[in-house]
Amino acid sequence: MNDIFVEKFGGASVNSAKAVKNVETILKLSEKKRIVVISAMGKTTNHLENLVNNFFNKKDIEEEYFYILNYHTQLIEELFNNLDASTALSKLQELCRELINRLNSLSSTDYNFLYDSIVSFGERISTMIVSEFLNQIGLKNILLSAKDIIKTDNNYRDANIDWMATQYAVEQNLLPLFSCYDTIIVQGFLGGTKEGLFTTLGREGSDYSASILAHCTKALSMTIWKDVPGLLNADPKRIKQTTKLSSVPYREAIELSYYGASIIHPKTIKPIENLSIPLYIKSFVSPLDKGSVICDKQELIPKVTNYIFKDNQILLSISPKDFSFIGEKNIAIIFSILAKNKVKVNLMQNSAISFSLCFDENRNILPQLLDDLQEYYNVKYNISLQLITLRHYTPEAVESVLRNKKILIEQKNRTTAQFLVEDIE
């Protein structure tokens, strides 16, 4: 088997006709056997989420549906220009009809199943368009459905990988194709159950998809193409002076992703770390620049404070109705309720008679979560909060992020400081 490389293109790298043509340019920089993992185009996932939420809450879906249809129609017309766009346009219409038929056939009571059934159309449309375009301009490729390769359980919206089934599917359905094709295109973010239903791997899960495929094919490297020059120590929209991290140890990358660094999906690192596969993060604007690498080095280079911001946080404060202590039994009950409602805790803290936690805001899940908790506990909550995490913090860094903020929860250890805050009015 020839050496295999895995490359992932996010939504920003395929959000326009010009961007897709840039993908073509990057792929033509070198000839190699590669798996290309592609996300939904631009903000399509957001619009599909809005469509799902509107349908779930029995609101009008027409505006979001036609945005998705018209956005992709216009992109195809601009992208193909002097080429034959009829096949791509026909396949787009077919996928959009399937989307409506799925909505008409689904019950709106299971939000998570509904979400995966509909949001999966973003990646299905984007990969179809890119595959059709590349074939027309002479870059021969084949498009595989992720649900036939990445096998998962039925834990919708955050599916767990069936590693044995996925490895078998890769060996049977993907690797043999390299005898005829140098480029195989697969949807990011998606997997499939043994019943053949689409699942999603968690928000921003396309990185994880690429990592799974890199592991199962024993790839020489994995590359994520971004709209930034590499892995930065902060979101440039939040911090004016950012620093590019040239080399990041696997363990450090896992810590950063765990705390919410948006450039890497939390589950991405482990599959490639197990085989010491380097992960390159490079700019699709300047593809020849060096970028950053996550690898088996021991030290973060350079060692600077990393800033991570998570907006739209909810703080729950939970206390037993009988004023009993928050011990193992109460914590077990609380976490069973959180698991039932698929809530991921970003920060938690307890005292003798109170347990506090924060998580990403989801107004569709909150009412049921509160009902379940209030059966046993008194519950208070705050919304629209921000969680700030500083990795390798300094006093100056702490001071800079807490200006005009009220601290609700503060936690520190030797390397990491976290603050749940709200703005001071």
CSV table of C-alpha atoms in Angstrom, one decimal:
chain,number,residue,atom,x,y,z
A,1,MET,CA,0.0,0.0,0.0
A,2,ASN,CA,1.3,3.4,-0.9
A,3,ASP,CA,1.8,6.1,1.7
A,4,ILE,CA,-1.5,7.8,2.6
A,5,PHE,CA,-2.1,11.4,3.7
A,6,VAL,CA,-5.3,12.8,5.3
A,7,GLU,CA,-6.3,16.4,4.7
A,8,LYS,CA,-9.3,18.2,6.2
A,9,PHE,CA,-10.9,21.4,4.8
A,10,GLY,CA,-13.2,23.3,7.1
A,11,GLY,CA,-16.3,25.3,6.3
A,12,ALA,CA,-14.3,28.5,5.7
A,13,SER,CA,-12.1,26.8,3.2
A,14,VAL,CA,-15.0,25.9,1.0
A,15,ASN,CA,-17.4,28.8,1.6
A,16,SER,CA,-17.4,30.2,-1.9
A,17,ALA,CA,-16.5,29.3,-5.5
A,18,LYS,CA,-13.2,31.1,-5.1
A,19,ALA,CA,-12.4,29.0,-1.9
A,20,VAL,CA,-13.3,25.7,-3.6
A,21,LYS,CA,-10.9,26.6,-6.5
A,22,ASN,CA,-8.3,27.3,-3.8
A,23,VAL,CA,-8.8,23.7,-2.6
A,24,GLU,CA,-8.1,22.5,-6.1
A,25,THR,CA,-4.8,24.6,-6.1
A,26,ILE,CA,-3.7,23.1,-2.7
A,27,LEU,CA,-4.4,19.5,-3.8
A,28,LYS,CA,-2.4,20.1,-7.0
A,29,LEU,CA,0.7,21.2,-5.1
A,30,SER,CA,1.7,17.6,-4.7
A,31,GLU,CA,0.7,14.2,-6.1
A,32,LYS,CA,0.0,11.7,-3.4
A,33,LYS,CA,-2.6,9.2,-2.2
A,34,ARG,CA,-4.9,11.2,0.0
A,35,ILE,CA,-8.2,11.2,1.9
A,36,VAL,CA,-9.9,14.6,1.7
A,37,VAL,CA,-12.3,15.3,4.6
A,38,ILE,CA,-14.7,18.2,4.0
A,39,SER,CA,-17.0,20.1,6.3
A,40,ALA,CA,-20.3,21.9,5.4
A,41,MET,CA,-19.8,25.1,3.4
A,42,GLY,CA,-19.6,28.3,5.3
A,43,LYS,CA,-22.3,28.7,7.9
A,44,THR,CA,-24.5,26.0,6.5
A,45,THR,CA,-24.5,24.0,9.7
A,46,ASN,CA,-25.8,27.0,11.6
A,47,HIS,CA,-28.6,27.4,9.2
A,48,LEU,CA,-29.5,23.7,9.3
A,49,GLU,CA,-29.5,23.9,13.1
A,50,ASN,CA,-31.9,26.9,12.9
A,51,LEU,CA,-34.0,24.8,10.6
A,52,VAL,CA,-34.0,21.9,13.0
A,53,ASN,CA,-34.8,24.2,16.0
A,54,ASN,CA,-37.7,25.9,14.1
A,55,PHE,CA,-39.1,22.5,13.1
A,56,PHE,CA,-38.8,21.1,16.6
A,57,ASN,CA,-40.5,24.2,18.0
A,58,LYS,CA,-43.2,24.1,15.3
A,59,LYS,CA,-42.0,27.3,13.7
A,60,ASP,CA,-41.6,28.2,10.0
A,61,ILE,CA,-38.7,26.5,8.3
A,62,GLU,CA,-39.1,28.0,4.8
A,63,GLU,CA,-36.6,30.9,5.2
A,64,GLU,CA,-33.8,28.6,6.4
A,65,TYR,CA,-34.6,25.9,3.8
A,66,PHE,CA,-34.5,28.4,0.9
A,67,TYR,CA,-31.3,30.0,2.2
A,68,ILE,CA,-29.6,26.6,2.1
A,69,LEU,CA,-30.9,25.8,-1.4
A,70,ASN,CA,-30.1,29.3,-2.9
A,71,TYR,CA,-26.7,29.6,-1.3
A,72,HIS,CA,-25.5,26.3,-2.7
A,73,THR,CA,-27.2,26.9,-6.1
A,74,GLN,CA,-25.4,30.2,-6.5
A,75,LEU,CA,-22.1,28.7,-5.4
A,76,ILE,CA,-22.4,25.9,-8.0
A,77,GLU,CA,-23.2,28.4,-10.8
A,78,GLU,CA,-20.2,30.6,-9.9
A,79,LEU,CA,-17.9,27.6,-9.4
A,80,PHE,CA,-18.7,25.7,-12.6
A,81,ASN,CA,-18.9,28.8,-14.7
A,82,ASN,CA,-17.8,27.5,-18.1
A,83,LEU,CA,-18.1,23.9,-17.0
A,84,ASP,CA,-21.3,21.7,-17.1
A,85,ALA,CA,-23.1,22.4,-13.8
A,86,SER,CA,-26.2,20.3,-14.7
A,87,THR,CA,-25.2,17.2,-12.7
A,88,ALA,CA,-24.2,19.2,-9.6
A,89,LEU,CA,-27.4,21.2,-9.7
A,90,SER,CA,-29.5,18.1,-10.2
A,91,LYS,CA,-27.9,16.4,-7.3
A,92,LEU,CA,-28.4,19.5,-5.1
A,93,GLN,CA,-32.1,19.5,-5.9
A,94,GLU,CA,-32.3,15.8,-5.1
A,95,LEU,CA,-30.6,16.2,-1.7
A,96,CYS,CA,-32.8,19.2,-0.8
A,97,ARG,CA,-35.9,17.1,-1.8
A,98,GLU,CA,-34.6,14.3,0.5
A,99,LEU,CA,-34.2,16.8,3.3
A,100,ILE,CA,-37.8,17.9,3.1
A,101,ASN,CA,-39.0,14.3,2.8
A,102,ARG,CA,-37.0,13.4,5.9
A,103,LEU,CA,-38.7,16.3,7.9
A,104,ASN,CA,-42.1,15.2,6.7
A,105,SER,CA,-41.4,11.6,7.8
A,106,LEU,CA,-39.9,12.4,11.2
A,107,SER,CA,-41.4,12.8,14.6
A,108,SER,CA,-40.3,16.1,16.3
A,109,THR,CA,-40.2,14.6,19.8
A,110,ASP,CA,-36.6,13.2,19.7
A,111,TYR,CA,-34.4,16.3,19.2
A,112,ASN,CA,-31.1,14.5,19.0
A,113,PHE,CA,-32.2,12.1,16.3
A,114,LEU,CA,-33.9,14.9,14.4
A,115,TYR,CA,-30.7,16.9,14.6
A,116,ASP,CA,-28.5,14.2,13.1
A,117,SER,CA,-31.0,13.4,10.4
A,118,ILE,CA,-31.1,16.9,9.1
A,119,VAL,CA,-27.8,18.6,9.9
A,120,SER,CA,-25.9,15.8,8.1
A,121,PHE,CA,-27.2,17.3,4.8
A,122,GLY,CA,-24.6,20.1,5.1
A,123,GLU,CA,-21.6,17.8,4.6
A,124,ARG,CA,-23.5,15.7,2.1
A,125,ILE,CA,-24.0,18.7,-0.1
A,126,SER,CA,-20.6,20.2,0.2
A,127,THR,CA,-18.7,17.0,-0.6
A,128,MET,CA,-21.0,16.4,-3.6
A,129,ILE,CA,-20.2,19.8,-5.0
A,130,VAL,CA,-16.4,19.6,-4.4
A,131,SER,CA,-16.2,16.0,-5.8
A,132,GLU,CA,-18.2,17.0,-9.0
A,133,PHE,CA,-16.1,20.1,-9.6
A,134,LEU,CA,-12.7,18.3,-9.1
A,135,ASN,CA,-13.7,15.5,-11.5
A,136,GLN,CA,-14.8,18.1,-14.1
A,137,ILE,CA,-11.4,19.9,-14.0
A,138,GLY,CA,-9.5,16.7,-14.2
A,139,LEU,CA,-8.6,15.9,-10.6
A,140,LYS,CA,-10.0,12.3,-10.6
A,141,ASN,CA,-11.6,11.4,-7.3
A,142,ILE,CA,-14.4,9.3,-5.7
A,143,LEU,CA,-16.9,10.4,-3.1
A,144,LEU,CA,-17.6,8.0,-0.2
A,145,SER,CA,-20.4,8.4,2.3
A,146,ALA,CA,-19.1,8.7,5.8
A,147,LYS,CA,-21.9,6.5,7.2
A,148,ASP,CA,-20.4,3.6,5.2
A,149,ILE,CA,-16.9,4.1,6.6
A,150,ILE,CA,-17.1,5.6,10.1
A,151,LYS,CA,-19.3,3.3,12.1
A,152,THR,CA,-20.9,4.5,15.3
A,153,ASP,CA,-23.5,3.7,18.0
A,154,ASN,CA,-26.9,5.4,18.1
A,155,ASN,CA,-25.9,8.2,20.5
A,156,TYR,CA,-27.2,10.9,18.3
A,157,ARG,CA,-25.4,14.3,18.3
A,158,ASP,CA,-22.3,12.8,20.0
A,159,ALA,CA,-21.9,9.4,18.5
A,160,ASN,CA,-19.3,6.9,19.8
A,161,ILE,CA,-17.0,5.2,17.3
A,162,ASP,CA,-17.2,1.5,16.9
A,163,TRP,CA,-13.5,1.1,16.2
A,164,MET,CA,-13.5,-2.5,15.1
A,165,ALA,CA,-16.3,-2.0,12.6
A,166,THR,CA,-14.8,1.2,11.4
A,167,GLN,CA,-11.4,-0.4,10.8
A,168,TYR,CA,-13.1,-3.3,8.9
A,169,ALA,CA,-15.1,-0.8,6.8
A,170,VAL,CA,-11.9,1.2,6.0
A,171,GLU,CA,-10.0,-1.9,4.9
A,172,GLN,CA,-12.9,-3.3,2.9
A,173,ASN,CA,-14.5,-0.2,1.4
A,174,LEU,CA,-11.9,2.5,1.3
A,175,LEU,CA,-8.3,1.3,1.0
A,176,PRO,CA,-9.0,-0.8,-2.2
A,177,LEU,CA,-10.1,2.3,-4.0
A,178,PHE,CA,-6.6,3.7,-4.0
A,179,SER,CA,-5.8,1.2,-6.8
A,180,CYS,CA,-7.9,3.4,-9.1
A,181,TYR,CA,-8.0,6.8,-7.4
A,182,ASP,CA,-5.4,9.0,-5.8
A,183,THR,CA,-8.0,11.1,-4.1
A,184,ILE,CA,-10.9,9.9,-1.9
A,185,ILE,CA,-13.4,12.4,-0.6
A,186,VAL,CA,-15.3,11.8,2.7
A,187,GLN,CA,-17.7,13.9,4.7
A,188,GLY,CA,-16.5,15.2,8.0
A,189,PHE,CA,-18.6,15.3,11.2
A,190,LEU,CA,-20.7,12.3,10.1
A,191,GLY,CA,-20.8,8.6,10.9
A,192,GLY,CA,-23.4,5.9,10.5
A,193,THR,CA,-25.2,3.3,12.6
A,194,LYS,CA,-25.4,-0.4,11.7
A,195,GLU,CA,-29.0,0.4,10.6
A,196,GLY,CA,-27.5,2.8,8.0
A,197,LEU,CA,-28.7,6.0,9.7
A,198,PHE,CA,-26.5,9.2,9.8
A,199,THR,CA,-25.0,10.3,13.1
A,200,THR,CA,-22.9,13.3,14.0
A,201,LEU,CA,-19.7,13.2,16.1
A,202,GLY,CA,-20.2,16.4,18.1
A,203,ARG,CA,-20.0,20.0,16.9
A,204,GLU,CA,-16.9,20.8,14.8
A,205,GLY,CA,-16.4,17.0,14.6
A,206,SER,CA,-14.8,17.0,11.1
A,207,ASP,CA,-11.3,17.2,12.7
A,208,TYR,CA,-12.2,14.0,14.6
A,209,SER,CA,-13.4,12.4,11.3
A,210,ALA,CA,-10.0,13.1,9.8
A,211,SER,CA,-8.2,11.7,12.8
A,212,ILE,CA,-10.2,8.5,12.8
A,213,LEU,CA,-9.4,7.9,9.1
A,214,ALA,CA,-5.7,8.8,9.7
A,215,HIS,CA,-5.6,6.2,12.5
A,216,CYS,CA,-7.3,3.5,10.5
A,217,THR,CA,-5.2,4.0,7.4
A,218,LYS,CA,-1.9,4.5,9.4
A,219,ALA,CA,-1.5,7.8,7.5
A,220,LEU,CA,1.9,9.5,7.3
A,221,SER,CA,0.4,12.8,8.4
A,222,MET,CA,-2.8,14.7,8.9
A,223,THR,CA,-3.3,18.3,7.8
A,224,ILE,CA,-6.1,20.7,8.8
A,225,TRP,CA,-6.4,23.7,6.5
A,226,LYS,CA,-7.6,26.8,8.3
A,227,ASP,CA,-8.0,30.5,7.7
A,228,VAL,CA,-5.3,31.2,10.2
A,229,PRO,CA,-1.5,30.8,9.9
A,230,GLY,CA,-1.4,27.9,12.3
A,231,LEU,CA,-2.4,27.1,15.9
A,232,LEU,CA,-2.6,30.4,17.7
A,233,ASN,CA,-2.5,31.0,21.4
A,234,ALA,CA,-5.8,32.9,21.2
A,235,ASP,CA,-8.7,33.7,18.9
A,236,PRO,CA,-7.5,36.9,17.0
A,237,LYS,CA,-11.1,38.2,17.3
A,238,ARG,CA,-10.7,38.2,21.1
A,239,ILE,CA,-7.0,39.1,21.6
A,240,LYS,CA,-5.2,41.6,19.5
A,241,GLN,CA,-1.7,40.3,19.9
A,242,THR,CA,-1.6,36.6,19.2
A,243,THR,CA,1.4,34.2,18.9
A,244,LYS,CA,1.6,31.3,16.5
A,245,LEU,CA,2.6,28.0,18.3
A,246,SER,CA,5.1,26.3,16.1
A,247,SER,CA,5.2,23.0,17.9
A,248,VAL,CA,2.7,21.6,20.4
A,249,PRO,CA,3.0,18.3,22.3
A,250,TYR,CA,0.1,15.9,21.9
A,251,ARG,CA,-0.7,16.2,25.7
A,252,GLU,CA,-0.8,20.0,25.5
A,253,ALA,CA,-3.1,19.9,22.5
A,254,ILE,CA,-5.5,17.5,24.4
A,255,GLU,CA,-5.6,19.9,27.3
A,256,LEU,CA,-6.2,22.9,25.1
A,257,SER,CA,-9.0,21.1,23.2
A,258,TYR,CA,-10.6,19.9,26.4
A,259,TYR,CA,-10.9,23.4,27.7
A,260,GLY,CA,-12.5,24.5,24.5
A,261,ALA,CA,-9.8,25.8,22.1
A,262,SER,CA,-11.9,26.0,19.0
A,263,ILE,CA,-9.3,25.1,16.4
A,264,ILE,CA,-9.1,21.4,17.5
A,265,HIS,CA,-12.0,19.1,18.2
A,266,PRO,CA,-11.5,17.5,21.7
A,267,LYS,CA,-11.4,13.9,20.5
A,268,THR,CA,-9.0,14.6,17.6
A,269,ILE,CA,-5.6,14.0,19.2
A,270,LYS,CA,-5.8,10.6,20.8
A,271,PRO,CA,-6.2,8.5,17.7
A,272,ILE,CA,-3.2,10.1,16.0
A,273,GLU,CA,-1.1,10.2,19.1
A,274,ASN,CA,-1.5,6.4,19.5
A,275,LEU,CA,0.4,6.0,16.2
A,276,SER,CA,2.6,9.1,16.5
A,277,ILE,CA,1.0,10.6,13.4
A,278,PRO,CA,1.9,14.3,13.2
A,279,LEU,CA,-1.0,16.8,12.8
A,280,TYR,CA,-0.2,19.9,10.7
A,281,ILE,CA,-2.3,23.1,11.0
A,282,LYS,CA,-1.8,25.2,7.9
A,283,SER,CA,-3.2,28.3,6.2
A,284,PHE,CA,-5.2,27.7,3.1
A,285,VAL,CA,-4.5,31.4,2.2
A,286,SER,CA,-0.7,30.7,2.3
A,287,PRO,CA,-0.4,27.0,1.8
A,288,LEU,CA,3.4,27.0,1.4
A,289,ASP,CA,4.0,28.6,4.8
A,290,LYS,CA,5.1,26.3,7.6
A,291,GLY,CA,2.1,26.5,10.0
A,292,SER,CA,2.0,24.5,13.3
A,293,VAL,CA,2.6,20.9,14.1
A,294,ILE,CA,1.1,18.8,16.9
A,295,CYS,CA,3.5,15.9,17.5
A,296,ASP,CA,5.4,13.9,20.1
A,297,LYS,CA,7.7,16.7,21.3
A,298,GLN,CA,7.9,17.4,25.0
A,299,GLU,CA,7.7,21.2,25.2
A,300,LEU,CA,5.3,23.8,23.9
A,301,ILE,CA,7.2,26.1,21.6
A,302,PRO,CA,7.0,29.0,22.3
A,303,LYS,CA,5.7,28.7,25.9
A,304,VAL,CA,3.1,31.5,26.2
A,305,THR,CA,-0.3,31.9,27.8
A,306,ASN,CA,-3.1,30.4,25.8
A,307,TYR,CA,-6.5,32.1,26.0
A,308,ILE,CA,-9.8,30.2,25.6
A,309,PHE,CA,-13.2,31.8,25.7
A,310,LYS,CA,-16.5,30.0,25.8
A,311,ASP,CA,-19.6,32.2,25.5
A,312,ASN,CA,-23.3,31.5,26.2
A,313,GLN,CA,-22.7,29.5,29.3
A,314,ILE,CA,-25.4,28.4,31.8
A,315,LEU,CA,-24.6,28.2,35.5
A,316,LEU,CA,-26.7,25.8,37.6
A,317,SER,CA,-26.6,25.9,41.4
A,318,ILE,CA,-28.1,22.8,42.9
A,319,SER,CA,-28.8,22.1,46.5
A,320,PRO,CA,-30.7,19.2,48.2
A,321,LYS,CA,-34.2,20.1,49.4
A,322,ASP,CA,-33.5,18.5,52.8
A,323,PHE,CA,-30.2,20.4,53.2
A,324,SER,CA,-28.2,17.1,53.3
A,325,PHE,CA,-24.6,17.2,52.2
A,326,ILE,CA,-23.6,17.0,48.6
A,327,GLY,CA,-21.9,13.6,48.8
A,328,GLU,CA,-21.3,10.7,46.5
A,329,LYS,CA,-25.0,9.7,46.4
A,330,ASN,CA,-26.3,13.2,45.4
A,331,ILE,CA,-23.4,13.7,42.9
A,332,ALA,CA,-24.3,10.3,41.3
A,333,ILE,CA,-28.0,11.4,40.9
A,334,ILE,CA,-27.0,14.7,39.4
A,335,PHE,CA,-24.7,13.2,36.9
A,336,SER,CA,-27.2,10.6,35.9
A,337,ILE,CA,-29.6,13.4,35.1
A,338,LEU,CA,-27.0,15.3,33.2
A,339,ALA,CA,-26.1,12.2,31.2
A,340,LYS,CA,-29.8,11.6,30.4
A,341,ASN,CA,-30.1,15.1,29.0
A,342,LYS,CA,-26.7,14.9,27.2
A,343,VAL,CA,-25.2,17.8,29.1
A,344,LYS,CA,-21.4,18.2,28.9
A,345,VAL,CA,-20.0,20.0,32.0
A,346,ASN,CA,-17.4,22.6,31.3
A,347,LEU,CA,-16.7,23.5,35.0
A,348,MET,CA,-18.0,22.3,38.3
A,349,GLN,CA,-17.6,23.2,42.0
A,350,ASN,CA,-19.2,22.0,45.2
A,351,SER,CA,-19.5,23.0,48.8
A,352,ALA,CA,-21.1,21.1,51.7
A,353,ILE,CA,-24.7,21.7,50.6
A,354,SER,CA,-24.4,23.1,47.0
A,355,PHE,CA,-23.2,21.9,43.7
A,356,SER,CA,-22.5,24.3,40.8
A,357,LEU,CA,-21.8,23.6,37.2
A,358,CYS,CA,-21.7,25.4,33.9
A,359,PHE,CA,-22.3,24.1,30.4
A,360,ASP,CA,-23.1,25.3,26.8
A,361,GLU,CA,-26.4,26.9,26.6
A,362,ASN,CA,-29.1,25.0,24.8
A,363,ARG,CA,-32.6,26.3,25.3
A,364,ASN,CA,-34.2,23.2,23.8
A,365,ILE,CA,-32.7,20.9,26.5
A,366,LEU,CA,-32.8,23.3,29.5
A,367,PRO,CA,-36.6,22.9,30.4
A,368,GLN,CA,-36.4,19.1,30.6
A,369,LEU,CA,-33.1,19.3,32.5
A,370,LEU,CA,-34.6,21.7,35.1
A,371,ASP,CA,-37.7,19.5,35.5
A,372,ASP,CA,-35.6,16.4,36.1
A,373,LEU,CA,-33.3,18.1,38.7
A,374,GLN,CA,-36.1,19.9,40.5
A,375,GLU,CA,-37.7,16.6,41.3
A,376,TYR,CA,-34.9,16.1,43.9
A,377,TYR,CA,-33.2,19.5,44.3
A,378,ASN,CA,-33.6,23.2,44.6
A,379,VAL,CA,-32.1,24.7,41.4
A,380,LYS,CA,-31.1,28.2,40.5
A,381,TYR,CA,-29.6,29.2,37.2
A,382,ASN,CA,-27.9,32.1,35.3
A,383,ILE,CA,-27.7,32.4,31.6
A,384,SER,CA,-25.5,34.3,29.0
A,385,LEU,CA,-22.2,33.8,31.0
A,386,GLN,CA,-18.7,33.4,29.7
A,387,LEU,CA,-16.1,30.9,30.7
A,388,ILE,CA,-12.5,32.1,30.4
A,389,THR,CA,-9.6,29.6,30.5
A,390,LEU,CA,-5.9,30.6,30.7
A,391,ARG,CA,-3.4,27.9,30.1
A,392,HIS,CA,0.1,28.8,31.4
A,393,TYR,CA,-1.4,31.9,33.0
A,394,THR,CA,0.5,34.9,34.3
A,395,PRO,CA,-0.9,37.6,36.7
A,396,GLU,CA,-0.8,40.1,33.8
A,397,ALA,CA,-2.9,37.7,31.6
A,398,VAL,CA,-5.4,37.2,34.4
A,399,GLU,CA,-5.8,40.9,35.0
A,400,SER,CA,-6.3,41.6,31.3
A,401,VAL,CA,-9.2,39.2,30.8
A,402,LEU,CA,-11.1,40.1,34.0
A,403,ARG,CA,-11.5,43.9,33.4
A,404,ASN,CA,-15.2,44.8,33.7
A,405,LYS,CA,-16.1,41.3,34.7
A,406,LYS,CA,-17.8,39.9,37.8
A,407,ILE,CA,-16.4,36.5,38.8
A,408,LEU,CA,-19.0,33.8,39.7
A,409,ILE,CA,-16.6,30.9,39.9
A,410,GLU,CA,-12.8,30.8,40.0
A,411,GLN,CA,-10.5,27.8,39.9
A,412,LYS,CA,-6.8,27.6,39.6
A,413,ASN,CA,-4.0,25.0,39.5
A,414,ARG,CA,-0.3,25.2,38.7
A,415,THR,CA,-0.8,25.7,34.9
A,416,THR,CA,-4.5,26.6,34.3
A,417,ALA,CA,-6.9,29.3,35.6
A,418,GLN,CA,-10.6,29.3,34.9
A,419,PHE,CA,-13.1,32.0,35.5
A,420,LEU,CA,-16.9,31.9,35.0
A,421,VAL,CA,-17.9,35.6,34.6
A,422,GLU,CA,-20.6,38.0,33.6
A,423,ASP,CA,-20.2,41.5,32.4
A,424,ILE,CA,-20.4,44.4,34.9
A,425,GLU,CA,-23.2,46.7,33.7
